[in-house]
mmCIF file of C-alpha atoms in Angstrom:
data_model
loop_
_atom_site.group_PDB
_atom_site.id
_atom_site.type_symbol
_atom_site.label_atom_id
_atom_site.label_comp_id
_atom_site.label_asym_id
_atom_site.label_seq_id
_atom_site.Cartn_x
_atom_site.Cartn_y
_atom_site.Cartn_z
ATOM 1 C CA MET A 266 -78.225 71.899 1.543
ATOM 2 C CA SER A 267 -80.108 75.506 1.287
ATOM 3 C CA ASP A 268 -82.803 74.941 3.724
ATOM 4 C CA PRO A 269 -81.647 76.793 7.157
ATOM 5 C CA ASN A 270 -84.093 74.702 9.402
ATOM 6 C CA TYR A 271 -82.690 72.059 11.445
ATOM 7 C CA GLY A 272 -82.978 68.956 8.928
ATOM 8 C CA GLU A 273 -85.261 67.388 6.630
ATOM 9 C CA PRO A 274 -87.700 65.201 8.308
ATOM 10 C CA VAL A 275 -87.631 61.463 7.681
ATOM 11 C CA THR A 276 -90.737 60.181 5.737
ATOM 12 C CA GLN A 277 -91.928 57.248 7.889
ATOM 13 C CA SER A 278 -93.241 54.647 5.427
ATOM 14 C CA GLU A 279 -93.992 52.018 7.785
ATOM 15 C CA SER A 280 -95.417 51.677 11.084
ATOM 16 C CA ASN A 281 -93.005 51.890 14.424
ATOM 17 C CA SER A 282 -93.789 48.148 14.984
ATOM 18 C CA GLU A 283 -92.455 47.037 11.624
ATOM 19 C CA ILE A 284 -88.984 49.382 11.559
ATOM 20 C CA ASP A 285 -85.926 47.381 12.675
ATOM 21 C CA PRO A 286 -83.939 48.738 15.096
ATOM 22 C CA ASP A 287 -80.570 49.004 13.278
ATOM 23 C CA GLU A 288 -82.515 50.585 10.600
ATOM 24 C CA ALA A 289 -84.041 53.201 12.646
ATOM 25 C CA VAL A 290 -80.493 53.997 14.081
ATOM 26 C CA ALA A 291 -78.981 54.233 10.608
ATOM 27 C CA ARG A 292 -81.902 56.857 9.838
ATOM 28 C CA ALA A 293 -81.363 58.831 12.951
ATOM 29 C CA ASN A 294 -77.547 58.732 11.909
ATOM 30 C CA GLU A 295 -78.420 60.120 8.454
ATOM 31 C CA ALA A 296 -80.658 62.897 9.851
ATOM 32 C CA LEU A 297 -77.777 63.968 12.273
ATOM 33 C CA ALA A 298 -75.606 64.134 9.427
ATOM 34 C CA ASP A 299 -78.073 66.470 7.397
ATOM 35 C CA ALA A 300 -78.586 68.591 10.426
ATOM 36 C CA GLU A 301 -74.874 69.151 10.733
ATOM 37 C CA THR A 302 -74.634 70.210 7.072
ATOM 38 C CA ALA A 303 -77.760 72.527 7.775
ATOM 39 C CA ALA A 304 -75.940 73.874 10.738
ATOM 40 C CA GLY A 305 -72.927 74.649 8.539
ATOM 41 C CA ASP A 306 -75.303 76.421 5.764
ATOM 42 C CA ALA A 307 -76.793 78.695 8.287
ATOM 43 C CA SER A 308 -74.152 80.034 10.147
ATOM 44 C CA ALA A 309 -73.951 83.071 7.507
ATOM 45 C CA PHE A 310 -77.677 83.646 8.639
ATOM 46 C CA ARG A 311 -78.678 83.870 12.413
ATOM 47 C CA PRO A 312 -82.143 84.762 13.416
ATOM 48 C CA PRO A 313 -83.243 87.281 16.110
ATOM 49 C CA ALA A 314 -82.111 85.785 19.484
ATOM 50 C CA GLU A 315 -85.718 86.324 20.582
ATOM 51 C CA ASN A 316 -86.700 83.563 18.244
ATOM 52 C CA VAL A 317 -84.715 80.751 19.842
ATOM 53 C CA PRO A 318 -86.587 78.647 22.203
ATOM 54 C CA ALA A 319 -85.105 78.053 25.704
ATOM 55 C CA PRO A 320 -84.930 75.083 27.225
ATOM 56 C CA SER A 321 -87.211 74.284 30.038
ATOM 57 C CA ASP A 322 -86.584 72.994 33.514
ATOM 58 C CA ALA A 323 -89.409 70.329 32.793
ATOM 59 C CA ALA A 324 -87.667 68.551 30.153
ATOM 60 C CA GLY A 325 -88.063 64.864 29.632
ATOM 61 C CA PRO A 326 -85.669 62.128 29.721
ATOM 62 C CA ALA A 327 -82.398 62.445 27.811
ATOM 63 C CA GLY A 328 -83.045 62.040 24.000
ATOM 64 C CA GLU A 329 -86.315 63.679 23.967
ATOM 65 C CA PRO A 330 -86.851 67.037 22.343
ATOM 66 C CA ALA A 331 -87.891 69.797 24.639
ATOM 67 C CA ARG A 332 -91.308 70.734 23.120
ATOM 68 C CA ASP A 333 -92.794 73.131 25.894
ATOM 69 C CA ALA A 334 -89.560 75.057 26.859
ATOM 70 C CA ALA A 335 -89.981 78.533 27.820
ATOM 71 C CA PRO A 336 -88.114 81.456 25.594
ATOM 72 C CA ALA A 337 -84.535 81.594 26.215
ATOM 73 C CA ALA A 338 -83.372 84.833 27.857
ATOM 74 C CA ASP A 339 -81.507 87.725 26.380
ATOM 75 C CA GLY A 340 -78.117 86.967 25.413
ATOM 76 C CA GLU A 341 -78.383 83.296 26.232
ATOM 77 C CA THR A 342 -78.067 80.140 23.627
ATOM 78 C CA THR A 343 -79.902 76.873 24.446
ATOM 79 C CA PRO A 344 -78.098 73.571 23.419
ATOM 80 C CA ALA A 345 -79.719 71.753 21.057
ATOM 81 C CA THR A 346 -80.308 67.772 21.541
ATOM 82 C CA ALA A 347 -79.657 65.080 19.132
ATOM 83 C CA SER A 348 -83.220 64.758 18.116
ATOM 84 C CA ASP A 349 -84.258 68.297 17.746
ATOM 85 C CA GLY A 350 -83.923 68.059 13.698
ATOM 86 C CA LEU A 351 -86.233 64.983 13.698
ATOM 87 C CA SER A 352 -89.700 64.504 13.450
ATOM 88 C CA GLU A 353 -91.657 63.135 16.171
ATOM 89 C CA ALA A 354 -91.962 59.748 14.724
ATOM 90 C CA ASP A 355 -87.871 59.128 13.836
ATOM 91 C CA ALA A 356 -87.741 60.648 17.337
ATOM 92 C CA ALA A 357 -89.766 57.983 18.503
ATOM 93 C CA LEU A 358 -87.773 55.553 16.474
ATOM 94 C CA TYR A 359 -84.695 56.487 17.648
ATOM 95 C CA GLU A 360 -85.475 56.346 21.341
ATOM 96 C CA GLN A 361 -87.083 52.985 20.873
ATOM 97 C CA ALA A 362 -83.660 51.907 19.121
ATOM 98 C CA LEU A 363 -81.812 53.349 22.123
ATOM 99 C CA ALA A 364 -83.996 51.596 24.577
ATOM 100 C CA GLU A 365 -83.671 48.207 22.702
ATOM 101 C CA ALA A 366 -80.022 48.560 22.343
ATOM 102 C CA ALA A 367 -79.566 49.194 26.412
ATOM 103 C CA ALA A 368 -82.157 46.409 27.140
ATOM 104 C CA ALA A 369 -80.078 43.993 24.796
ATOM 105 C CA ASP A 370 -76.694 44.970 26.654
ATOM 106 C CA GLU A 371 -78.284 44.650 30.184
ATOM 107 C CA ALA A 372 -79.841 41.268 29.004
ATOM 108 C CA GLU A 373 -76.484 39.896 27.929
ATOM 109 C CA PRO A 374 -75.097 37.422 30.336
ATOM 110 C CA ALA A 375 -72.155 38.004 32.515
ATOM 111 C CA TYR A 376 -69.341 35.404 32.195
ATOM 112 C CA ALA A 377 -67.123 34.681 35.089
ATOM 113 C CA ALA A 378 -64.310 33.744 32.876
ATOM 114 C CA PRO A 379 -61.660 36.567 32.966
ATOM 115 C CA VAL A 380 -61.935 39.043 29.923
ATOM 116 C CA TYR A 381 -59.101 41.517 28.404
ATOM 117 C CA ALA A 382 -59.621 44.849 29.877
ATOM 118 C CA GLU A 383 -60.112 47.863 27.213
ATOM 119 C CA ALA A 384 -59.222 51.389 27.335
ATOM 120 C CA PRO A 385 -61.905 53.465 28.671
ATOM 121 C CA ALA A 386 -64.425 54.090 26.014
ATOM 122 C CA GLU A 387 -65.492 57.849 25.055
ATOM 123 C CA PRO A 388 -68.381 59.266 26.194
ATOM 124 C CA LEU A 389 -71.362 58.064 23.722
ATOM 125 C CA ALA A 390 -72.721 61.566 23.489
ATOM 126 C CA GLU A 391 -70.892 64.887 22.818
ATOM 127 C CA THR A 392 -72.892 67.913 23.251
ATOM 128 C CA VAL A 393 -71.466 70.578 21.012
ATOM 129 C CA VAL A 394 -72.746 74.146 22.382
ATOM 130 C CA ALA A 395 -72.899 76.705 19.919
ATOM 131 C CA PRO A 396 -71.042 80.092 20.692
ATOM 132 C CA ALA A 397 -72.494 83.033 22.594
ATOM 133 C CA VAL A 398 -74.580 85.312 20.593
ATOM 134 C CA GLU A 399 -73.867 88.881 21.028
ATOM 135 C CA PRO A 400 -76.964 90.960 22.013
ATOM 136 C CA ALA A 401 -76.238 93.751 19.215
ATOM 137 C CA THR A 402 -76.103 91.157 16.344
ATOM 138 C CA GLU A 403 -79.521 89.970 14.878
ATOM 139 C CA VAL A 404 -78.871 86.619 14.194
ATOM 140 C CA TYR A 405 -80.237 83.080 14.826
ATOM 141 C CA ALA A 406 -78.556 80.531 16.794
ATOM 142 C CA ALA A 407 -78.089 77.476 15.030
ATOM 143 C CA PRO A 408 -79.166 74.560 16.775
ATOM 144 C CA ALA A 409 -76.232 72.735 18.164
ATOM 145 C CA VAL A 410 -76.345 69.185 16.920
ATOM 146 C CA THR A 411 -75.416 66.671 19.471
ATOM 147 C CA GLU A 412 -73.643 63.833 18.055
ATOM 148 C CA ALA A 413 -75.473 61.003 19.596
ATOM 149 C CA TYR A 414 -74.178 57.868 17.652
ATOM 150 C CA ALA A 415 -75.152 54.384 19.194
ATOM 151 C CA THR A 416 -71.696 53.175 19.117
ATOM 152 C CA ASP A 417 -71.634 49.599 19.707
ATOM 153 C CA ALA A 418 -68.883 48.936 22.323
ATOM 154 C CA TYR A 419 -66.812 46.160 20.954
ATOM 155 C CA THR A 420 -66.648 43.675 23.893
ATOM 156 C CA ALA A 421 -63.486 41.407 23.137
ATOM 157 C CA PRO A 422 -64.297 37.624 23.272
ATOM 158 C CA ALA A 423 -63.931 36.245 26.779
ATOM 159 C CA ALA A 424 -60.637 34.316 26.855
ATOM 160 C CA THR A 425 -61.584 30.851 28.158
ATOM 161 C CA GLU A 426 -59.314 29.582 30.191
ATOM 162 C CA VAL A 427 -58.248 25.991 29.068
ATOM 163 C CA TYR A 428 -57.452 23.683 31.941
ATOM 164 C CA PRO A 429 -55.729 20.602 31.023
ATOM 165 C CA THR A 430 -58.044 17.634 31.398
ATOM 166 C CA ALA A 431 -56.492 14.888 33.431
ATOM 167 C CA GLU A 432 -56.134 11.700 31.633
ATOM 168 C CA PRO A 433 -57.944 9.062 33.187
ATOM 169 C CA ALA A 434 -55.804 6.595 34.820
ATOM 170 C CA VAL A 435 -55.059 3.594 33.006
ATOM 171 C CA ALA A 436 -54.410 0.491 34.974
ATOM 172 C CA LEU A 437 -50.691 -0.828 33.416
ATOM 173 C CA PRO A 438 -51.199 -4.578 33.229
ATOM 174 C CA ALA A 439 -49.186 -6.693 36.165
ATOM 175 C CA ALA A 440 -45.819 -7.694 35.122
ATOM 176 C CA ALA A 441 -45.865 -11.318 33.791
ATOM 177 C CA PRO A 442 -43.788 -13.334 36.415
ATOM 178 C CA GLN A 443 -40.614 -14.645 35.087
ATOM 179 C CA PRO A 444 -40.461 -18.488 34.816
ATOM 180 C CA ILE A 445 -38.374 -20.039 37.265
ATOM 181 C CA PHE A 446 -36.704 -23.255 35.720
ATOM 182 C CA VAL A 447 -36.327 -25.957 38.223
ATOM 183 C CA GLN A 448 -34.156 -28.829 37.372
ATOM 184 C CA ALA A 449 -36.758 -31.999 37.647
ATOM 185 C CA PRO A 450 -35.468 -34.598 40.045
ATOM 186 C CA GLU A 451 -34.144 -37.401 38.404
ATOM 187 C CA PRO A 452 -35.246 -41.118 38.621
ATOM 188 C CA PRO A 453 -32.655 -43.200 40.947
ATOM 189 C CA LEU A 454 -30.565 -45.384 39.512
ATOM 190 C CA PRO A 455 -31.208 -48.912 40.498
ATOM 191 C CA ARG A 456 -28.307 -50.163 42.405
ATOM 192 C CA GLY A 457 -27.071 -53.509 41.484
ATOM 193 C CA ASN A 458 -25.358 -56.585 43.352
ATOM 194 C CA ARG A 459 -23.375 -57.955 40.838
ATOM 195 C CA GLY A 460 -20.038 -56.109 42.193
ATOM 196 C CA ALA A 461 -20.736 -57.743 45.756
ATOM 197 C CA ALA A 462 -21.395 -61.164 43.741
ATOM 198 C CA ALA A 463 -17.739 -60.869 42.406
ATOM 199 C CA LEU A 464 -16.400 -59.987 45.940
ATOM 200 C CA ILE A 465 -18.368 -63.040 47.400
ATOM 201 C CA GLY A 466 -17.320 -64.929 44.472
ATOM 202 C CA LEU A 467 -13.450 -64.424 45.508
ATOM 203 C CA LEU A 468 -14.195 -65.695 49.088
ATOM 204 C CA ALA A 469 -16.182 -68.831 47.633
ATOM 205 C CA ALA A 470 -13.100 -69.557 45.394
ATOM 206 C CA VAL A 471 -10.856 -69.356 48.319
ATOM 207 C CA ALA A 472 -13.251 -71.659 50.242
ATOM 208 C CA PHE A 473 -13.694 -73.997 47.224
ATOM 209 C CA GLY A 474 -9.733 -74.222 46.743
ATOM 210 C CA ILE A 475 -9.179 -74.692 50.324
ATOM 211 C CA LEU A 476 -11.576 -77.884 50.317
ATOM 212 C CA TYR A 477 -10.423 -78.932 46.776
ATOM 213 C CA LEU A 478 -6.851 -79.054 48.205
ATOM 214 C CA ALA A 479 -7.654 -81.103 51.570
ATOM 215 C CA ALA A 480 -9.577 -83.554 49.657
ATOM 216 C CA ALA A 481 -6.567 -83.967 47.335
ATOM 217 C CA LEU A 482 -4.136 -84.468 50.150
ATOM 218 C CA GLY A 483 -7.047 -86.775 52.004
ATOM 219 C CA LEU A 484 -7.049 -89.011 48.854
ATOM 220 C CA GLY A 485 -3.059 -89.161 48.854
ATOM 221 C CA LEU A 486 -3.117 -90.233 52.216
ATOM 222 C CA LEU A 487 -5.588 -92.797 51.397
ATOM 223 C CA ASP A 488 -3.983 -94.467 48.444
ATOM 224 C CA GLY A 489 -0.459 -94.032 50.208
ATOM 225 C CA THR A 490 1.192 -91.581 47.757
ATOM 226 C CA THR A 491 1.261 -88.971 50.388
ATOM 227 C CA THR A 492 2.499 -89.700 53.852
ATOM 228 C CA VAL A 493 2.208 -87.363 56.891
ATOM 229 C CA ALA A 494 5.740 -86.754 56.826
ATOM 230 C CA THR A 495 5.271 -85.236 53.191
ATOM 231 C CA LEU A 496 2.003 -83.521 53.678
ATOM 232 C CA GLY A 497 3.633 -80.196 53.618
ATOM 233 C CA ASP A 498 5.532 -80.765 50.600
ATOM 234 C CA ALA A 499 2.767 -82.423 48.889
ATOM 235 C CA ALA A 500 0.628 -79.494 49.668
ATOM 236 C CA LEU A 501 3.201 -76.821 48.417
ATOM 237 C CA SER A 502 3.446 -78.868 45.025
ATOM 238 C CA ALA A 503 -0.263 -78.791 44.981
ATOM 239 C CA VAL A 504 -0.486 -74.856 44.993
ATOM 240 C CA THR A 505 1.985 -74.602 42.287
ATOM 241 C CA SER A 506 0.547 -76.876 39.823
ATOM 242 C CA TRP A 507 -1.912 -76.338 36.961
ATOM 243 C CA TRP A 508 -4.092 -79.027 38.296
ATOM 244 C CA PHE A 509 -5.066 -77.053 41.448
ATOM 245 C CA TRP A 510 -5.604 -73.274 40.202
ATOM 246 C CA VAL A 511 -7.406 -74.254 36.812
ATOM 247 C CA PRO A 512 -10.683 -75.567 38.893
ATOM 248 C CA VAL A 513 -10.379 -72.798 41.339
ATOM 249 C CA ALA A 514 -10.436 -70.263 38.335
ATOM 250 C CA VAL A 515 -13.338 -72.159 36.632
ATOM 251 C CA PHE A 516 -15.399 -72.121 39.844
ATOM 252 C CA PHE A 517 -14.990 -68.390 40.493
ATOM 253 C CA ILE A 518 -15.823 -67.680 37.038
ATOM 254 C CA SER A 519 -18.871 -69.614 37.066
ATOM 255 C CA PHE A 520 -19.909 -68.279 40.603
ATOM 256 C CA TRP A 521 -19.585 -64.492 39.266
ATOM 257 C CA LEU A 522 -21.354 -65.318 36.087
ATOM 258 C CA LEU A 523 -24.286 -66.714 38.182
ATOM 259 C CA GLY A 524 -24.251 -63.839 40.527
ATOM 260 C CA ALA A 525 -24.312 -61.474 37.438
ATOM 261 C CA ILE A 526 -27.242 -63.038 36.288
ATOM 262 C CA ILE A 527 -29.298 -63.499 39.920
ATOM 263 C CA ASN A 528 -28.165 -59.839 40.825
ATOM 264 C CA ARG A 529 -30.647 -58.951 43.718
ATOM 265 C CA GLY A 530 -32.275 -62.313 43.626
ATOM 266 C CA ARG A 531 -33.462 -64.435 46.270
ATOM 267 C CA TRP A 532 -31.449 -67.310 47.632
ATOM 268 C CA GLY A 533 -33.839 -70.157 45.749
ATOM 269 C CA TYR A 534 -32.164 -68.917 42.561
ATOM 270 C CA TRP A 535 -28.739 -69.879 44.082
ATOM 271 C CA VAL A 536 -30.014 -73.127 45.387
ATOM 272 C CA HIS A 537 -31.271 -74.160 42.157
ATOM 273 C CA PHE A 538 -28.578 -72.988 39.799
ATOM 274 C CA SER A 539 -25.751 -73.743 42.125
ATOM 275 C CA LEU A 540 -25.702 -77.396 40.224
ATOM 276 C CA LEU A 541 -24.353 -75.624 37.233
ATOM 277 C CA VAL A 542 -21.483 -74.102 39.345
ATOM 278 C CA GLY A 543 -20.834 -77.636 40.454
ATOM 279 C CA ILE A 544 -20.771 -78.968 36.888
ATOM 280 C CA ALA A 545 -18.444 -76.370 35.965
ATOM 281 C CA ALA A 546 -16.057 -77.363 38.804
ATOM 282 C CA TYR A 547 -16.213 -80.892 37.285
ATOM 283 C CA GLY A 548 -15.074 -79.932 34.403
ATOM 284 C CA GLY A 549 -12.670 -77.498 35.578
ATOM 285 C CA HIS A 550 -10.911 -80.863 37.154
ATOM 286 C CA LEU A 551 -10.901 -82.326 33.980
ATOM 287 C CA LEU A 552 -9.158 -79.001 32.134
ATOM 288 C CA GLY A 553 -6.661 -79.084 35.244
ATOM 289 C CA GLN A 554 -5.622 -82.613 34.248
ATOM 290 C CA LEU A 555 -5.020 -81.683 30.698
ATOM 291 C CA PHE A 556 -3.243 -78.488 31.782
ATOM 292 C CA GLN A 557 -0.874 -80.730 34.154
ATOM 293 C CA ALA A 558 0.087 -82.750 31.465
ATOM 294 C CA PRO A 559 0.502 -80.649 29.499
ATOM 295 C CA PHE A 560 -2.147 -80.971 26.537
ATOM 296 C CA TRP A 561 0.212 -79.137 24.032
ATOM 297 C CA SER A 562 2.772 -81.943 24.437
ATOM 298 C CA ILE A 563 0.937 -85.033 24.178
ATOM 299 C CA THR A 564 -1.361 -86.503 21.398
ATOM 300 C CA ALA A 565 -4.882 -86.291 20.807
ATOM 301 C CA SER A 566 -5.390 -90.171 22.018
ATOM 302 C CA GLN A 567 -3.038 -89.510 25.144
ATOM 303 C CA GLY A 568 -5.654 -86.677 26.092
ATOM 304 C CA ALA A 569 -8.692 -88.361 25.424
ATOM 305 C CA GLU A 570 -7.088 -91.315 27.653
ATOM 306 C CA LEU A 571 -6.416 -89.012 30.446
ATOM 307 C CA VAL A 572 -9.614 -87.327 30.350
ATOM 308 C CA SER A 573 -11.460 -90.608 30.430
ATOM 309 C CA GLY A 574 -9.600 -91.863 33.406
ATOM 310 C CA GLN A 575 -10.616 -88.619 35.189
ATOM 311 C CA LEU A 576 -14.343 -88.742 34.754
ATOM 312 C CA VAL A 577 -15.076 -90.966 37.812
ATOM 313 C CA ALA A 578 -12.101 -90.031 39.899
ATOM 314 C CA PRO A 579 -13.034 -88.867 43.433
ATOM 315 C CA LEU A 580 -11.141 -85.827 43.135
ATOM 316 C CA ALA A 581 -13.609 -84.893 40.167
ATOM 317 C CA ILE A 582 -16.386 -85.994 41.958
ATOM 318 C CA ALA A 583 -15.661 -83.875 45.092
ATOM 319 C CA ALA A 584 -14.537 -80.694 42.848
ATOM 320 C CA GLY A 585 -18.287 -80.897 41.545
ATOM 321 C CA VAL A 586 -19.963 -81.420 44.834
ATOM 322 C CA PHE A 587 -17.731 -78.442 46.583
ATOM 323 C CA GLY A 588 -18.267 -76.297 44.007
ATOM 324 C CA ARG A 589 -22.275 -76.817 44.315
ATOM 325 C CA GLU A 590 -22.415 -76.648 48.072
ATOM 326 C CA VAL A 591 -20.011 -73.247 48.306
ATOM 327 C CA THR A 592 -22.294 -71.724 45.581
ATOM 328 C CA ILE A 593 -25.161 -72.552 47.698
ATOM 329 C CA TRP A 594 -24.030 -71.088 51.139
ATOM 330 C CA PHE A 595 -21.960 -68.152 49.419
ATOM 331 C CA GLY A 596 -24.968 -67.614 47.396
ATOM 332 C CA ALA A 597 -27.163 -67.094 50.252
ATOM 333 C CA TRP A 598 -24.840 -64.400 51.414
ATOM 334 C CA ALA A 599 -25.128 -62.732 47.910
ATOM 335 C CA ALA A 600 -28.984 -62.784 48.135
ATOM 336 C CA ARG A 601 -29.164 -61.369 51.589
ATOM 337 C CA ARG A 602 -27.055 -58.422 50.434
ATOM 338 C CA GLY A 603 -29.357 -58.328 47.096
ATOM 339 C CA LYS A 604 -32.153 -58.008 49.275
ATOM 340 C CA HIS A 605 -30.836 -55.176 51.147
ATOM 341 C CA ILE A 606 -30.223 -53.565 47.765
ATOM 342 C CA SER A 607 -33.581 -54.041 46.858
ATOM 343 C CA GLU A 608 -35.077 -52.493 49.812
ATOM 344 C CA LEU A 609 -32.622 -49.285 49.223
ATOM 345 C CA ASN A 610 -33.970 -49.047 45.540
ATOM 346 C CA TYR A 611 -37.428 -49.370 46.468
ATOM 347 C CA GLU A 612 -37.115 -46.512 49.261
ATOM 348 C CA ALA A 613 -35.217 -44.194 46.689
ATOM 349 C CA GLN A 614 -38.105 -44.521 44.280
ATOM 350 C CA ARG A 615 -40.693 -43.860 47.076
ATOM 351 C CA GLU A 616 -38.778 -40.613 47.721
ATOM 352 C CA TYR A 617 -38.770 -39.767 43.996
ATOM 353 C CA GLU A 618 -42.506 -40.364 43.719
ATOM 354 C CA ARG A 619 -43.223 -38.182 47.006
ATOM 355 C CA THR A 620 -41.166 -35.425 45.484
ATOM 356 C CA LEU A 621 -42.594 -35.529 41.998
ATOM 357 C CA GLU A 622 -46.213 -35.324 43.951
ATOM 358 C CA ALA A 623 -45.031 -32.284 45.917
ATOM 359 C CA GLY A 624 -43.939 -30.501 42.927
ATOM 360 C CA PRO A 625 -40.944 -28.107 42.318
ATOM 361 C CA ARG A 626 -39.974 -25.875 45.478
ATOM 362 C CA ILE A 627 -38.021 -22.784 45.460
ATOM 363 C CA ARG A 628 -35.027 -22.568 47.554
ATOM 364 C CA GLN A 629 -34.127 -19.288 49.442
ATOM 365 C CA GLY A 630 -30.587 -18.386 49.434
#
């Protein structure tokens, strides 16, 4: 620019209340740039020292122009402020922008979170002092332009400390109890009386054989075929003959079969069915006579004649009677034992039912 003045005034087109603070600061910066350019152009021409206004002690606050300053002393220069090259309206706008920027900085909330430290910022305003004017030279001191740039201090964003949020405790489901397999008690097996009936039948067969042999020897003494002197030989001959052992064997088989059928039955069953054992003993006597013949060496007619002659024989009738009576009395023994077995079975069943009602139990160790 060719004009050596402090700078070109900025034309105020709008009222102070309608100008944006940022726009005002931009305009002020442009005015300062124009002032620096003007200062460079005016370096060749300096007005006399007496024409340079001196700063007043009663200057206003920083940033305001010294309007009523006294003239400077000879040989002294006065540093110019940043608003010297501006008009009053621009200066007022500039001051208002600075005040609003300062108020905005103060109103900015402070954060308690840690922030990153920055290097110390350079001073906001750097005052450029014009060189001293020699007294002999009639030059005008160029107004020193103060670079008052409203630099927005960059504040790094506050580093927010992120704390790990504790996850809510999740209640784990309780472990499912492992199933414990307990063997169920088996129902008790009912005990029978058939084996005991067979053993009792052996003793009953011995008793039947003794009675049957005694009856045969007695009948021999009665009919004179056997004497007292030959009684021993007759007994020995009888125990080695078929006619004796066949009825005894038939009686034992019939007694055991009846015991297997009655099992744990009462004695009354033995009494009623002992007649069948007697009939079997009677038939055993007839069969013994056939074996004694023997039947494989005789004809059928001879065998039939032999059987018909023994149907009403005293020894055949005695065999039937002995067979029934022995069955009744030895059957009472078998029935008594059968009753005891029934009681044991009943107690075992009751114990089994109590065990089922109590449920399974875990045995420790």
